[in-house]
N, CA, C and O atoms as a Tripos MOL2 file, in Angstrom:
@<TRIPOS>MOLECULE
protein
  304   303    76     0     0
PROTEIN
NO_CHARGES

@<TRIPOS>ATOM
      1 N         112.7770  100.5600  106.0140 N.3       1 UNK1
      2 CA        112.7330   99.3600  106.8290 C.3       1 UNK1
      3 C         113.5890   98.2810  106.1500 C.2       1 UNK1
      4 O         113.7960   98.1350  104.9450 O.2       1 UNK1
      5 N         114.0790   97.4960  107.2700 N.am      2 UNK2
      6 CA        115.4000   96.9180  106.2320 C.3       2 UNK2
      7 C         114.4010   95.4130  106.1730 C.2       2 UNK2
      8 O         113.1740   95.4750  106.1020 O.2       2 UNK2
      9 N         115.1030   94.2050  106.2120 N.am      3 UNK3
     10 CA        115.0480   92.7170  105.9060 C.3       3 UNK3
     11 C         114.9570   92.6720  107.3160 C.2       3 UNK3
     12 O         113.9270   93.2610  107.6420 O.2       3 UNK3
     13 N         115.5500   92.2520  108.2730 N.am      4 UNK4
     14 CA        115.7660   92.2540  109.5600 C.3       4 UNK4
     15 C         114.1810   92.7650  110.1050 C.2       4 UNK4
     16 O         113.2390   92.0110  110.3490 O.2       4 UNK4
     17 N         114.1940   94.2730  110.2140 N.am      5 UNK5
     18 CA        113.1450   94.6770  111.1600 C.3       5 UNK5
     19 C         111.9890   94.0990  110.1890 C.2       5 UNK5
     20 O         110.9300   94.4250  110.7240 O.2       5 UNK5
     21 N         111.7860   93.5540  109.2800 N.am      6 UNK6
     22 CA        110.1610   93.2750  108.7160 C.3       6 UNK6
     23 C         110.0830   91.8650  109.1290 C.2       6 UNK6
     24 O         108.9380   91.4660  109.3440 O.2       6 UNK6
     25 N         111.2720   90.8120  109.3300 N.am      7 UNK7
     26 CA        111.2830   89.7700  109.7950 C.3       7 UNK7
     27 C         111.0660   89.7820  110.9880 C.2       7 UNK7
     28 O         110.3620   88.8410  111.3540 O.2       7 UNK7
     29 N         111.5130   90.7540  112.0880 N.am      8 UNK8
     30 CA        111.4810   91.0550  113.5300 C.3       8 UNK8
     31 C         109.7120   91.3390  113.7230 C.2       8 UNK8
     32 O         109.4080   90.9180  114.8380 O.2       8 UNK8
     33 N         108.6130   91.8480  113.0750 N.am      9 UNK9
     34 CA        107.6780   92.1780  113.3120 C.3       9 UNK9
     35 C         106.6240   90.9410  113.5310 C.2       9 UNK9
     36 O         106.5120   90.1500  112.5950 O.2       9 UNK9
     37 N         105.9180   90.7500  114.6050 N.am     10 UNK10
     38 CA        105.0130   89.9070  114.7610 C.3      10 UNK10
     39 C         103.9480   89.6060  113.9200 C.2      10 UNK10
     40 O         103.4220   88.5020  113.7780 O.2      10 UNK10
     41 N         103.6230   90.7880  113.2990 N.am     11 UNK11
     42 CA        102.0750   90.6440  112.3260 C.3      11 UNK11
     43 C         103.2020   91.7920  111.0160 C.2      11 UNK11
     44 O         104.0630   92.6090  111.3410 O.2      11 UNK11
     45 N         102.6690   91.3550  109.3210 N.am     12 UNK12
     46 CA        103.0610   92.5860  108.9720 C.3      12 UNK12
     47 C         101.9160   93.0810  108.3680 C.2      12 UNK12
     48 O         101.2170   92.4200  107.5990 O.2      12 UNK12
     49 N         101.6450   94.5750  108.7970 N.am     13 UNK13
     50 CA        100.3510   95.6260  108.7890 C.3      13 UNK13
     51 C         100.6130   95.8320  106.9400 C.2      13 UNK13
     52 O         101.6000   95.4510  106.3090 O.2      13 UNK13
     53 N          99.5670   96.4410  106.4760 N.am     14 UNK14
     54 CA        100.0860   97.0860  105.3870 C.3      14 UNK14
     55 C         101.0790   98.2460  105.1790 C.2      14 UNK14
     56 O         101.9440   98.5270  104.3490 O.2      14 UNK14
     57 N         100.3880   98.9890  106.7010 N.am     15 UNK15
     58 CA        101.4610  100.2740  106.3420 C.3      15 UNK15
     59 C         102.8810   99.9280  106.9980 C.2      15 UNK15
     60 O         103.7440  100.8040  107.0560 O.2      15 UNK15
     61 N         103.0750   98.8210  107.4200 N.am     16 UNK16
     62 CA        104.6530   98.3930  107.6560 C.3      16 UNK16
     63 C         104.8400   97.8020  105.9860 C.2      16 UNK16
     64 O         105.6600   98.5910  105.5160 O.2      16 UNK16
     65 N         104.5100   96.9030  105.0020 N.am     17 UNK17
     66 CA        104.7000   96.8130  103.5700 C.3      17 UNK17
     67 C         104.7080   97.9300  102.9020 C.2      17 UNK17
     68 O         105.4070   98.0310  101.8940 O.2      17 UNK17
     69 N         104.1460   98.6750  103.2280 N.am     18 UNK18
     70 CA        104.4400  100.1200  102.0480 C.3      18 UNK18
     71 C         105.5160  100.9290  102.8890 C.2      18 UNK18
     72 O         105.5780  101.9580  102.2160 O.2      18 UNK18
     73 N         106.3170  101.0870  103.8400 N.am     19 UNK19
     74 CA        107.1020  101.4040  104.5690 C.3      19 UNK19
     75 C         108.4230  100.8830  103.7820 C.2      19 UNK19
     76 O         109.2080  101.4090  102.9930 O.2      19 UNK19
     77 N         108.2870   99.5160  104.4080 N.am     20 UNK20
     78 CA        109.1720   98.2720  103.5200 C.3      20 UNK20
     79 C         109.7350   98.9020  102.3330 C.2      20 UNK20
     80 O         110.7760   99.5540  102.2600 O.2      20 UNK20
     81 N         108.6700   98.5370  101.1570 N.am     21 UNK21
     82 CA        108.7370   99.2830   99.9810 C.3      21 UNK21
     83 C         109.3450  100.1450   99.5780 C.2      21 UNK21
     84 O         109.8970   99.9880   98.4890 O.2      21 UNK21
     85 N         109.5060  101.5240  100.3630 N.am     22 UNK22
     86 CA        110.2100  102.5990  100.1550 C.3      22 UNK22
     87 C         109.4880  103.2090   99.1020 C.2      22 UNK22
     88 O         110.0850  103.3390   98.0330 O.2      22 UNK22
     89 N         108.2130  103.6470   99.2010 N.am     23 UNK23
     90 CA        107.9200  104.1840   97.8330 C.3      23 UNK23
     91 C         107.8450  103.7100   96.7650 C.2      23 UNK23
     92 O         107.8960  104.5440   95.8610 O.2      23 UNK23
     93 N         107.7060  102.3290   96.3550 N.am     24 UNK24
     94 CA        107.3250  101.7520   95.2060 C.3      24 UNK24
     95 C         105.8110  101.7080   95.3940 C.2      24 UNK24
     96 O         105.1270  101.8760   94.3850 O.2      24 UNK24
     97 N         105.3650  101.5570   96.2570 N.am     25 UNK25
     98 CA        103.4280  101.4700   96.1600 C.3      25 UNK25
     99 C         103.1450  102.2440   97.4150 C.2      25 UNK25
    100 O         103.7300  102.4840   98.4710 O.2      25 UNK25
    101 N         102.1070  102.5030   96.9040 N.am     26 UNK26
    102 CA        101.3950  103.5920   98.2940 C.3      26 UNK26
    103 C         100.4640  102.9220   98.7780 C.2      26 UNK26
    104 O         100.0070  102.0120   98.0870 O.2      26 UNK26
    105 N          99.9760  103.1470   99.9510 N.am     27 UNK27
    106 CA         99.1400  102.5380  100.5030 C.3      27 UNK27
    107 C          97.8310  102.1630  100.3820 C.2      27 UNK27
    108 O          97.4100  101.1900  101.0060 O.2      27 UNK27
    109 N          97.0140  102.9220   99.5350 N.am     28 UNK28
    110 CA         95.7170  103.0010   99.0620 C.3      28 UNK28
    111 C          96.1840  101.9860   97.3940 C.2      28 UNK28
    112 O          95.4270  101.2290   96.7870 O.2      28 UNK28
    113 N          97.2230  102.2340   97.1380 N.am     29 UNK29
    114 CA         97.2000  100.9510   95.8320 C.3      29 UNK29
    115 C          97.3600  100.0450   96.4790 C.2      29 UNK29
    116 O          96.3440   99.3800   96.2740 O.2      29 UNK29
    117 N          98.1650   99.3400   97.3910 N.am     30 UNK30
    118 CA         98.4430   97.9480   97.6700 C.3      30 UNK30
    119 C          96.8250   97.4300   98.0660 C.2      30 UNK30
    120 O          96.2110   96.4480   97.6490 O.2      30 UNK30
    121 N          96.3870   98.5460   99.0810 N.am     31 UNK31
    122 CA         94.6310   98.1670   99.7880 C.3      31 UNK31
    123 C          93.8830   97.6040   98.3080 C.2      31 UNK31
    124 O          93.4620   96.4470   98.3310 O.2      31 UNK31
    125 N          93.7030   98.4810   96.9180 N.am     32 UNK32
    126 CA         92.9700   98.2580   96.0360 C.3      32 UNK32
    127 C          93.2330   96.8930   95.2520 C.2      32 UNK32
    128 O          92.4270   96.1180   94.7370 O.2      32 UNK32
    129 N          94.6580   96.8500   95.3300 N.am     33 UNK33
    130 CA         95.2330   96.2180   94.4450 C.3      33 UNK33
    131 C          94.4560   94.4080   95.0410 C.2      33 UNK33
    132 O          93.8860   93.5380   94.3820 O.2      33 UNK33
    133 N          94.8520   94.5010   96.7250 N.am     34 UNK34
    134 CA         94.5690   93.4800   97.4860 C.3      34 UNK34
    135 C          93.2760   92.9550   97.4630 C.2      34 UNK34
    136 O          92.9590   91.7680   97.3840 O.2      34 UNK34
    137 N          92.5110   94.0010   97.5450 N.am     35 UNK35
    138 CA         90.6590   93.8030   97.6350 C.3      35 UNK35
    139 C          90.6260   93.3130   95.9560 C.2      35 UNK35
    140 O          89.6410   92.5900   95.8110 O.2      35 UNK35
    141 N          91.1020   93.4150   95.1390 N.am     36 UNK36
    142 CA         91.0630   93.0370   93.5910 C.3      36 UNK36
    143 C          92.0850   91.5760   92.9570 C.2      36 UNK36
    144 O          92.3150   91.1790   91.8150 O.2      36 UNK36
    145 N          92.5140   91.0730   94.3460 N.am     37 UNK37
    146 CA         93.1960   89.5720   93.7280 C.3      37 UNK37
    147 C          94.2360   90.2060   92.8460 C.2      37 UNK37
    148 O          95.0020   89.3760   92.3570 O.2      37 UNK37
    149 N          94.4840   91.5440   92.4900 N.am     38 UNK38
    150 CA         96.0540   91.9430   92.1470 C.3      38 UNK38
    151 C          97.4230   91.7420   92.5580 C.2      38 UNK38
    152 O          98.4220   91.5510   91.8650 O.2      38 UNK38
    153 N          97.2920   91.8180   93.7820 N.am     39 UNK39
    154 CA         98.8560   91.6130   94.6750 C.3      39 UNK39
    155 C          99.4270   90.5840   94.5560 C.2      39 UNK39
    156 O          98.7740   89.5480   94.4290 O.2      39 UNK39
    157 N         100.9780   90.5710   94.5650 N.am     40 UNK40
    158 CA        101.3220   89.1980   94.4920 C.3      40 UNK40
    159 C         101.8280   88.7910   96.0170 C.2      40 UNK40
    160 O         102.4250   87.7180   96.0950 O.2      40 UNK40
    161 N         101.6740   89.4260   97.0350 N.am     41 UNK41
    162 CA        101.9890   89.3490   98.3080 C.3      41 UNK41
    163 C         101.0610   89.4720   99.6910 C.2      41 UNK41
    164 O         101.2550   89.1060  100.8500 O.2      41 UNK41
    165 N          99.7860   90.2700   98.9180 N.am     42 UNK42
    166 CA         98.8570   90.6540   99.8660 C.3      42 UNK42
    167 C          97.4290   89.9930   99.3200 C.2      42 UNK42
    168 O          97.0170   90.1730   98.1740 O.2      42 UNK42
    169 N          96.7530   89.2120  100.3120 N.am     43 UNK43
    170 CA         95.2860   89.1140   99.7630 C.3      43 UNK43
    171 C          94.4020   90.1210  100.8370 C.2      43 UNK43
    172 O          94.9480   90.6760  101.7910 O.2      43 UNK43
    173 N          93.0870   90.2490  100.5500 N.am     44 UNK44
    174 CA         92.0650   90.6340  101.4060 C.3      44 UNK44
    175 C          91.0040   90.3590  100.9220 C.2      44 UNK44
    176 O          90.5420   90.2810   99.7840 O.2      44 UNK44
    177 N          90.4080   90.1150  102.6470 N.am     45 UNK45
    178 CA         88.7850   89.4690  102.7400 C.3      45 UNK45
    179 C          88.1890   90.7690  103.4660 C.2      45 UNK45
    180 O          88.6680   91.5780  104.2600 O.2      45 UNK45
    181 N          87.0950   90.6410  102.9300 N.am     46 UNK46
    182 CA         86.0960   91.7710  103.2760 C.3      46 UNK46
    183 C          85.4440   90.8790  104.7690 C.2      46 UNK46
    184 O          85.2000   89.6800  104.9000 O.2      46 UNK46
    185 N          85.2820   92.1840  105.8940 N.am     47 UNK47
    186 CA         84.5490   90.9630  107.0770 C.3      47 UNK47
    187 C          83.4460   92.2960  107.2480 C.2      47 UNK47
    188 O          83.8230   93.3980  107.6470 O.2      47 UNK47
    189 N          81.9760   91.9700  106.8600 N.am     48 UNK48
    190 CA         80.9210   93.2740  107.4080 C.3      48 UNK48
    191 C          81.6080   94.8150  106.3570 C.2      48 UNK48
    192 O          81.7430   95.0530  105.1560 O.2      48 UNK48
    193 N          81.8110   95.3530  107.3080 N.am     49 UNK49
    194 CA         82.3000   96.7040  106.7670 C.3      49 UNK49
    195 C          83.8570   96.8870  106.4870 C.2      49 UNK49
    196 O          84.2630   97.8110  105.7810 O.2      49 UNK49
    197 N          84.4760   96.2100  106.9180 N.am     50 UNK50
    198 CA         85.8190   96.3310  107.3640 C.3      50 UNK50
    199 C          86.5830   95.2100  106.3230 C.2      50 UNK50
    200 O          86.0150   94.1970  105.9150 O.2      50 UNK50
    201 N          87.7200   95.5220  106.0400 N.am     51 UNK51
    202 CA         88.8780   94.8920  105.3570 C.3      51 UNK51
    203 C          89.6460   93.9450  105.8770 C.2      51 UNK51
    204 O          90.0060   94.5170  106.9060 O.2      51 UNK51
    205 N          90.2330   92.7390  105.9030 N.am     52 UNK52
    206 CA         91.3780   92.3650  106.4780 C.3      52 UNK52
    207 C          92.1700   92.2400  105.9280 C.2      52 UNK52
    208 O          91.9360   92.3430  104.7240 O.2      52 UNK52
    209 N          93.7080   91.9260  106.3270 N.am     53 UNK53
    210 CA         94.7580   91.9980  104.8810 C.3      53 UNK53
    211 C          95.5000   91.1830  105.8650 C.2      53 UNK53
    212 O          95.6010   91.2000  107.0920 O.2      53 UNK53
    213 N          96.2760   90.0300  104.3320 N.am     54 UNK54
    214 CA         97.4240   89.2710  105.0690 C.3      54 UNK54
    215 C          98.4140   89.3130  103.9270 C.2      54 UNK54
    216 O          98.3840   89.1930  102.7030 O.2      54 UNK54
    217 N          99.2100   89.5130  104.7780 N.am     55 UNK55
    218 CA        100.6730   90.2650  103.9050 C.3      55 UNK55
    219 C         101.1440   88.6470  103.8770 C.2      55 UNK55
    220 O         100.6950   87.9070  104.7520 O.2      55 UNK55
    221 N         102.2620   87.9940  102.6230 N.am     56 UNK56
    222 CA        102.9830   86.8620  103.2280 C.3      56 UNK56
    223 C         104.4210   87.6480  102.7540 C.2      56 UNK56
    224 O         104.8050   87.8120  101.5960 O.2      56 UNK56
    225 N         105.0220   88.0340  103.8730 N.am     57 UNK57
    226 CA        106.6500   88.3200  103.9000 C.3      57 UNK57
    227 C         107.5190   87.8330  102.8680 C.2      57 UNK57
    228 O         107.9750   88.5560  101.9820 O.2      57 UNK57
    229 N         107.7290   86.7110  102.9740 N.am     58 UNK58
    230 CA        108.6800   86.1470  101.8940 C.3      58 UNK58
    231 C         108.4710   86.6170  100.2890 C.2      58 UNK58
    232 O         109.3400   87.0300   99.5200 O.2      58 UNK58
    233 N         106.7710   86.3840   99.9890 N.am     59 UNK59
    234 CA        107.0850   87.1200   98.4240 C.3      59 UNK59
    235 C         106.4480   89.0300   98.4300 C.2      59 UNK59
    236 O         105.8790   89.8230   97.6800 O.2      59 UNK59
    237 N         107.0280   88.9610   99.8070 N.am     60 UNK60
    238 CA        107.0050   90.6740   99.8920 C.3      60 UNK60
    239 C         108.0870   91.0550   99.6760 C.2      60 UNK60
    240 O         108.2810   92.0670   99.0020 O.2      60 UNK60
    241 N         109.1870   90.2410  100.2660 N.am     61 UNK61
    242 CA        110.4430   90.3550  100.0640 C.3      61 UNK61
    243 C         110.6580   89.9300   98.6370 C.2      61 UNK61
    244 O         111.8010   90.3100   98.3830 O.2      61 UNK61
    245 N         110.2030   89.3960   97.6720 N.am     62 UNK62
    246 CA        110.7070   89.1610   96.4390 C.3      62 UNK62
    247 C         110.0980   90.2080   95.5560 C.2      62 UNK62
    248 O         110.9050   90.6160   94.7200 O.2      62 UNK62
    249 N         109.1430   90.6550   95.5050 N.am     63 UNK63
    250 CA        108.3510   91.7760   95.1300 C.3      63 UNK63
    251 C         109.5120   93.0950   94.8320 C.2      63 UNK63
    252 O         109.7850   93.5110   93.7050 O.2      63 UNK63
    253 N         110.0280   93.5570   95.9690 N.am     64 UNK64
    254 CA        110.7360   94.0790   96.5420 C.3      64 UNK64
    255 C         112.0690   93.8890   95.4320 C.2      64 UNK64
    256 O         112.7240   94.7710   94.8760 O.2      64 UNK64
    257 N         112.1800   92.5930   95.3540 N.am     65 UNK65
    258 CA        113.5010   92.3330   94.4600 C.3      65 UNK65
    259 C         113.3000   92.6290   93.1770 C.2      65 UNK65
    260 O         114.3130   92.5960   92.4790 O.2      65 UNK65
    261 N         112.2290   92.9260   92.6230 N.am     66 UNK66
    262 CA        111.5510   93.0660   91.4820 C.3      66 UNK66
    263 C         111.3100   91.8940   90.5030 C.2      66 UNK66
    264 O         111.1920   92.0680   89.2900 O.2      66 UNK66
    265 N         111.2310   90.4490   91.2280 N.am     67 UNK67
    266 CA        110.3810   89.4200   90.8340 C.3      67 UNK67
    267 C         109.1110   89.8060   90.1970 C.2      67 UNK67
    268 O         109.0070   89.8470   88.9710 O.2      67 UNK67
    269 N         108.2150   90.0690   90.9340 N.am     68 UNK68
    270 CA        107.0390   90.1780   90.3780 C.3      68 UNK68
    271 C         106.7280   91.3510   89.0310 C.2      68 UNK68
    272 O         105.9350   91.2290   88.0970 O.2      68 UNK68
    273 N         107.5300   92.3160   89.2980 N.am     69 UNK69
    274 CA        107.2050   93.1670   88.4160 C.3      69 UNK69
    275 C         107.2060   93.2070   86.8750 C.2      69 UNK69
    276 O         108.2420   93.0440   86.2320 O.2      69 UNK69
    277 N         105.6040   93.5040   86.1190 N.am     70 UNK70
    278 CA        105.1230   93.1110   85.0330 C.3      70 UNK70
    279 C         104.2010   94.2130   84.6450 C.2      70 UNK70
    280 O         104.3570   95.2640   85.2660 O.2      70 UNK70
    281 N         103.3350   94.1770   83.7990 N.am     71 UNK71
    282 CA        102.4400   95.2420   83.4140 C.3      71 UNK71
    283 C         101.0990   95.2790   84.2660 C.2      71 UNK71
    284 O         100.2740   96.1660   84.0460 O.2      71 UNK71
    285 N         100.8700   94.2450   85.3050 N.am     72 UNK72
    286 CA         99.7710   94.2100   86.4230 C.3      72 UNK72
    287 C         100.3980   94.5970   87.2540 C.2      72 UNK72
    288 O          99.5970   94.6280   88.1880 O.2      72 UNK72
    289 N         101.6910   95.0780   87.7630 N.am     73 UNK73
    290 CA        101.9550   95.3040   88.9860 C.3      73 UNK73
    291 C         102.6600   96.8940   88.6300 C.2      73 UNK73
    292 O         103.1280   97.7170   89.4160 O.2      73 UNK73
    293 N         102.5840   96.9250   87.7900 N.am     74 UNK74
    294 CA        103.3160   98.4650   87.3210 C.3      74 UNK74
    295 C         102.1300   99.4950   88.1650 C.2      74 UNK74
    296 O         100.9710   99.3100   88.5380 O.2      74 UNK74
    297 N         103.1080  100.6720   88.2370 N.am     75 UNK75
    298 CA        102.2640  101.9100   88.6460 C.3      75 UNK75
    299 C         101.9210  102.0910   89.9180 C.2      75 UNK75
    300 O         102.0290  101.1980   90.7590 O.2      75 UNK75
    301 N         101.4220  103.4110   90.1960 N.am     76 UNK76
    302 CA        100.6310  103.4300   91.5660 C.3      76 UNK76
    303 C          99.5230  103.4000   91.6950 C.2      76 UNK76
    304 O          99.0320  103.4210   92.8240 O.2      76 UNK76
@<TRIPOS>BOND
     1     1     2 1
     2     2     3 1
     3     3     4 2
     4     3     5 am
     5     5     6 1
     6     6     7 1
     7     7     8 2
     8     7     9 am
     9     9    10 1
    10    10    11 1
    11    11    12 2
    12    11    13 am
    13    13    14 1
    14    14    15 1
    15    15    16 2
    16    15    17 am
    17    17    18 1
    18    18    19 1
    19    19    20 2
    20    19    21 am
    21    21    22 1
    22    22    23 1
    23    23    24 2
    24    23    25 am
    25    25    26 1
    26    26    27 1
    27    27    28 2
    28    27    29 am
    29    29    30 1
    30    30    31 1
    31    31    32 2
    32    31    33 am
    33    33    34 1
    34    34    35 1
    35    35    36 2
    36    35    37 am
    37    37    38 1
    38    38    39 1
    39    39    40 2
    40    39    41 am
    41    41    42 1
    42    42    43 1
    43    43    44 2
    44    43    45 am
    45    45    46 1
    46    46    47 1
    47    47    48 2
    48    47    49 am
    49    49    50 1
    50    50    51 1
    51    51    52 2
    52    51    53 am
    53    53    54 1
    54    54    55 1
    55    55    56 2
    56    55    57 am
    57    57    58 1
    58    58    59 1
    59    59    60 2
    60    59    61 am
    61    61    62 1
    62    62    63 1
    63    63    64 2
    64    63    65 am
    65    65    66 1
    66    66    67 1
    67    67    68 2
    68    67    69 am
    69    69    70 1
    70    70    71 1
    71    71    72 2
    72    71    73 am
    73    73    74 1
    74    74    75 1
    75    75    76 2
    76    75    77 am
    77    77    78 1
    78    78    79 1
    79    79    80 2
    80    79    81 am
    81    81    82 1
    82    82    83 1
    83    83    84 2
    84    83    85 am
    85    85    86 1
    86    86    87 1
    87    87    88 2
    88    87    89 am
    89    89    90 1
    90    90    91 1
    91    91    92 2
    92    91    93 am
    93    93    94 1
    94    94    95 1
    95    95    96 2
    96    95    97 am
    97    97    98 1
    98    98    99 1
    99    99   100 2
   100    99   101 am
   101   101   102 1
   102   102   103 1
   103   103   104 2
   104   103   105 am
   105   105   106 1
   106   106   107 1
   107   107   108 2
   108   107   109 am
   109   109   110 1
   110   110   111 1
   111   111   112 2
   112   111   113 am
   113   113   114 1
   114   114   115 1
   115   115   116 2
   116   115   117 am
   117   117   118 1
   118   118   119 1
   119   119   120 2
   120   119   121 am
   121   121   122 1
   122   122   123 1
   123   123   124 2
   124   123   125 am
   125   125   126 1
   126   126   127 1
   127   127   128 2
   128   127   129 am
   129   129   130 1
   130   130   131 1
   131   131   132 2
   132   131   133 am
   133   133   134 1
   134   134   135 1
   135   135   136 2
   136   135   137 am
   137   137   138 1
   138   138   139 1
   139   139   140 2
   140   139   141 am
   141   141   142 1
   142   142   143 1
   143   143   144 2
   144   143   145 am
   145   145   146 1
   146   146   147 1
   147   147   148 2
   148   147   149 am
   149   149   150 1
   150   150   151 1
   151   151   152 2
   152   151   153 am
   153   153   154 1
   154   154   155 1
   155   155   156 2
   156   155   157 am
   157   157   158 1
   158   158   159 1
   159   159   160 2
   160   159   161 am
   161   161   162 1
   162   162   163 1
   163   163   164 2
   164   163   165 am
   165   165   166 1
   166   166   167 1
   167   167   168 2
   168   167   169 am
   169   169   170 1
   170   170   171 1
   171   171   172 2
   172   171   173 am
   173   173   174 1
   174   174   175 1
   175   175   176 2
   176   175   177 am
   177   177   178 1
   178   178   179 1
   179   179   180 2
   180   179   181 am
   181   181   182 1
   182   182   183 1
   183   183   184 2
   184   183   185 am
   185   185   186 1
   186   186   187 1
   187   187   188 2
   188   187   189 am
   189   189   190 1
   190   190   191 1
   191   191   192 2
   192   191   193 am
   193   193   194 1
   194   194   195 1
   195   195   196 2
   196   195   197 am
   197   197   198 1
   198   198   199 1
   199   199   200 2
   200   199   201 am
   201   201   202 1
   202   202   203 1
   203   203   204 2
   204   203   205 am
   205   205   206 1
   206   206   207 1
   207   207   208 2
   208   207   209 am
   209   209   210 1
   210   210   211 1
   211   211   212 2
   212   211   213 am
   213   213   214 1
   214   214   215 1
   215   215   216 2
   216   215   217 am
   217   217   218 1
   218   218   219 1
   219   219   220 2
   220   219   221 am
   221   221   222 1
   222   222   223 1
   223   223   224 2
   224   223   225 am
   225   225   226 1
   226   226   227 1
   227   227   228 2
   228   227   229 am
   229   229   230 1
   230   230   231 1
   231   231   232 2
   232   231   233 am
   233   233   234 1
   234   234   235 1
   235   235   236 2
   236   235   237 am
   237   237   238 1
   238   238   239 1
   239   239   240 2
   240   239   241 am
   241   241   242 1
   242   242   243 1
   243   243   244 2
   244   243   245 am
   245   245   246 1
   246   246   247 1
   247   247   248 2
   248   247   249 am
   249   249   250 1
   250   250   251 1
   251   251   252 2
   252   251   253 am
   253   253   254 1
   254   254   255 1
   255   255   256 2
   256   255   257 am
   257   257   258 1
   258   258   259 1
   259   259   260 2
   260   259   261 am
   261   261   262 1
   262   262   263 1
   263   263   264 2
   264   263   265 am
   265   265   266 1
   266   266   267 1
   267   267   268 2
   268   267   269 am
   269   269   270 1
   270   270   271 1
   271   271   272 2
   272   271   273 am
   273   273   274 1
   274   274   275 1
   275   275   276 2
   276   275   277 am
   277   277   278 1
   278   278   279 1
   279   279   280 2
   280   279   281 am
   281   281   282 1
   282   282   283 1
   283   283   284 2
   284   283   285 am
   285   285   286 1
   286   286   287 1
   287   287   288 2
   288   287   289 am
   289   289   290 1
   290   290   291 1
   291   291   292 2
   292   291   293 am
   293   293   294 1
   294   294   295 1
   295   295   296 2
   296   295   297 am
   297   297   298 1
   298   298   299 1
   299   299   300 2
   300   299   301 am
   301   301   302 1
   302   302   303 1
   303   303   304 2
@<TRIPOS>SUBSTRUCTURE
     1 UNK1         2 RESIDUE 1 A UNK
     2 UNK2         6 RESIDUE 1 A UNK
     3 UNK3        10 RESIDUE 1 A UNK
     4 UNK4        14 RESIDUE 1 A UNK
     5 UNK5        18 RESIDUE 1 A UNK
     6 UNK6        22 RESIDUE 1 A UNK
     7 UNK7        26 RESIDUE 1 A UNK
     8 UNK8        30 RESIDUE 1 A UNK
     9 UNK9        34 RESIDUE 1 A UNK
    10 UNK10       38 RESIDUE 1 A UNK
    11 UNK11       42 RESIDUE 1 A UNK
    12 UNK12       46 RESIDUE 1 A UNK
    13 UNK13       50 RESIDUE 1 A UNK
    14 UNK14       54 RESIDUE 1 A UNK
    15 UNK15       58 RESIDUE 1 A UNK
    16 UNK16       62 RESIDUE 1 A UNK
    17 UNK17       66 RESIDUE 1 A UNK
    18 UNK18       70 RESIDUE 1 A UNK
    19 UNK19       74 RESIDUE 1 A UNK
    20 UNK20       78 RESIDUE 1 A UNK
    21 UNK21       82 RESIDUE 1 A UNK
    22 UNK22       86 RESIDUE 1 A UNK
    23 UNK23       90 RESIDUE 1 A UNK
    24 UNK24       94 RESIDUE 1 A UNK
    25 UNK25       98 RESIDUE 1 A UNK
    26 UNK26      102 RESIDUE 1 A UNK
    27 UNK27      106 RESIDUE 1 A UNK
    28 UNK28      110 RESIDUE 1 A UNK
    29 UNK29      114 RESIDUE 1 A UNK
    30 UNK30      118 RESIDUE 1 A UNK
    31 UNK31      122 RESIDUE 1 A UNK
    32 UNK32      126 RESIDUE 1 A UNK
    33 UNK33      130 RESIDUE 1 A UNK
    34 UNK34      134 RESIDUE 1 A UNK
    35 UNK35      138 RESIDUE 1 A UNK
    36 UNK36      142 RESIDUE 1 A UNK
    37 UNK37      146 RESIDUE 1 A UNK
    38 UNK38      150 RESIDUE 1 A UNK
    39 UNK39      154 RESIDUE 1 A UNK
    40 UNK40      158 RESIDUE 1 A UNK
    41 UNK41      162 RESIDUE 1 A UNK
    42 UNK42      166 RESIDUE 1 A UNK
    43 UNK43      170 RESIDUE 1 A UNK
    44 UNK44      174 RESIDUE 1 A UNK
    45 UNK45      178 RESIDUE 1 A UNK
    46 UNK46      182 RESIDUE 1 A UNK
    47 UNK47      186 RESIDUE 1 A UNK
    48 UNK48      190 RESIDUE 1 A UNK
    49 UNK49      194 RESIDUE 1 A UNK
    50 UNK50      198 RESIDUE 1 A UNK
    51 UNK51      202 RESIDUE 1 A UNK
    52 UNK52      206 RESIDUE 1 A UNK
    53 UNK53      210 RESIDUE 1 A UNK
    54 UNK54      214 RESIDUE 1 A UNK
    55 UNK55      218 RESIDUE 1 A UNK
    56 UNK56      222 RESIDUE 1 A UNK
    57 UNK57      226 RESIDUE 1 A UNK
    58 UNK58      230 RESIDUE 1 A UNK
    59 UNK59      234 RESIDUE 1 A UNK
    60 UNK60      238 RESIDUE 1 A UNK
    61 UNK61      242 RESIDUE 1 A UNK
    62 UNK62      246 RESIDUE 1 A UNK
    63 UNK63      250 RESIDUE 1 A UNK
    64 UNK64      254 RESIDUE 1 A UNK
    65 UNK65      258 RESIDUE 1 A UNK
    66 UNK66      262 RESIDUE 1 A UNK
    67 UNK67      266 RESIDUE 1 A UNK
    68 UNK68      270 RESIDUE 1 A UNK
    69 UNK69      274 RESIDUE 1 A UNK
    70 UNK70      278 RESIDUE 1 A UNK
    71 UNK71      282 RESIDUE 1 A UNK
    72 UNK72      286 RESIDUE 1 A UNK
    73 UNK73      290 RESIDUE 1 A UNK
    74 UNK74      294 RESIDUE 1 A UNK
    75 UNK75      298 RESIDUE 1 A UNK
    76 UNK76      302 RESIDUE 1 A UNK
């Protein structure tokens, strides 16, 4: 997924960010990482049983650039 189509998307899902990504994080890490105040792009609130997640684009896109990357964001 390039710059363009993640900007073109109305909402971004997680599995459009791990798409994005290309294989730097999988989907079940970004979810853990998010529910744990790890991410530097994604938070999540627990609602009842269920998860919500809000991606913010811009430092998804820097993430991506390898801004963020450090010894908390290493790995899968």
């Amino acid at each position: 997924m390039t710059d363009a189509e993640l900007d073109a998307l109305p909402r971004i899902t997680t599995r459009a960010a791990v798409e994005y990504l290309q294989g730097e994080m999988s989907l079940l890490t970004l979810r853990y990482r998010a529910q744990r105040g790890r991410c530097p792009f994604c938070t999540a609130e627990k609602r009842g049983q269920r998860w919500d997640y809000r991606i913010n684009g811009a430092l998804l896109k820097r993430f991506k650039a390898g801004e963020f990357h450090d010894s908390t964001t290493q790995g899968r």
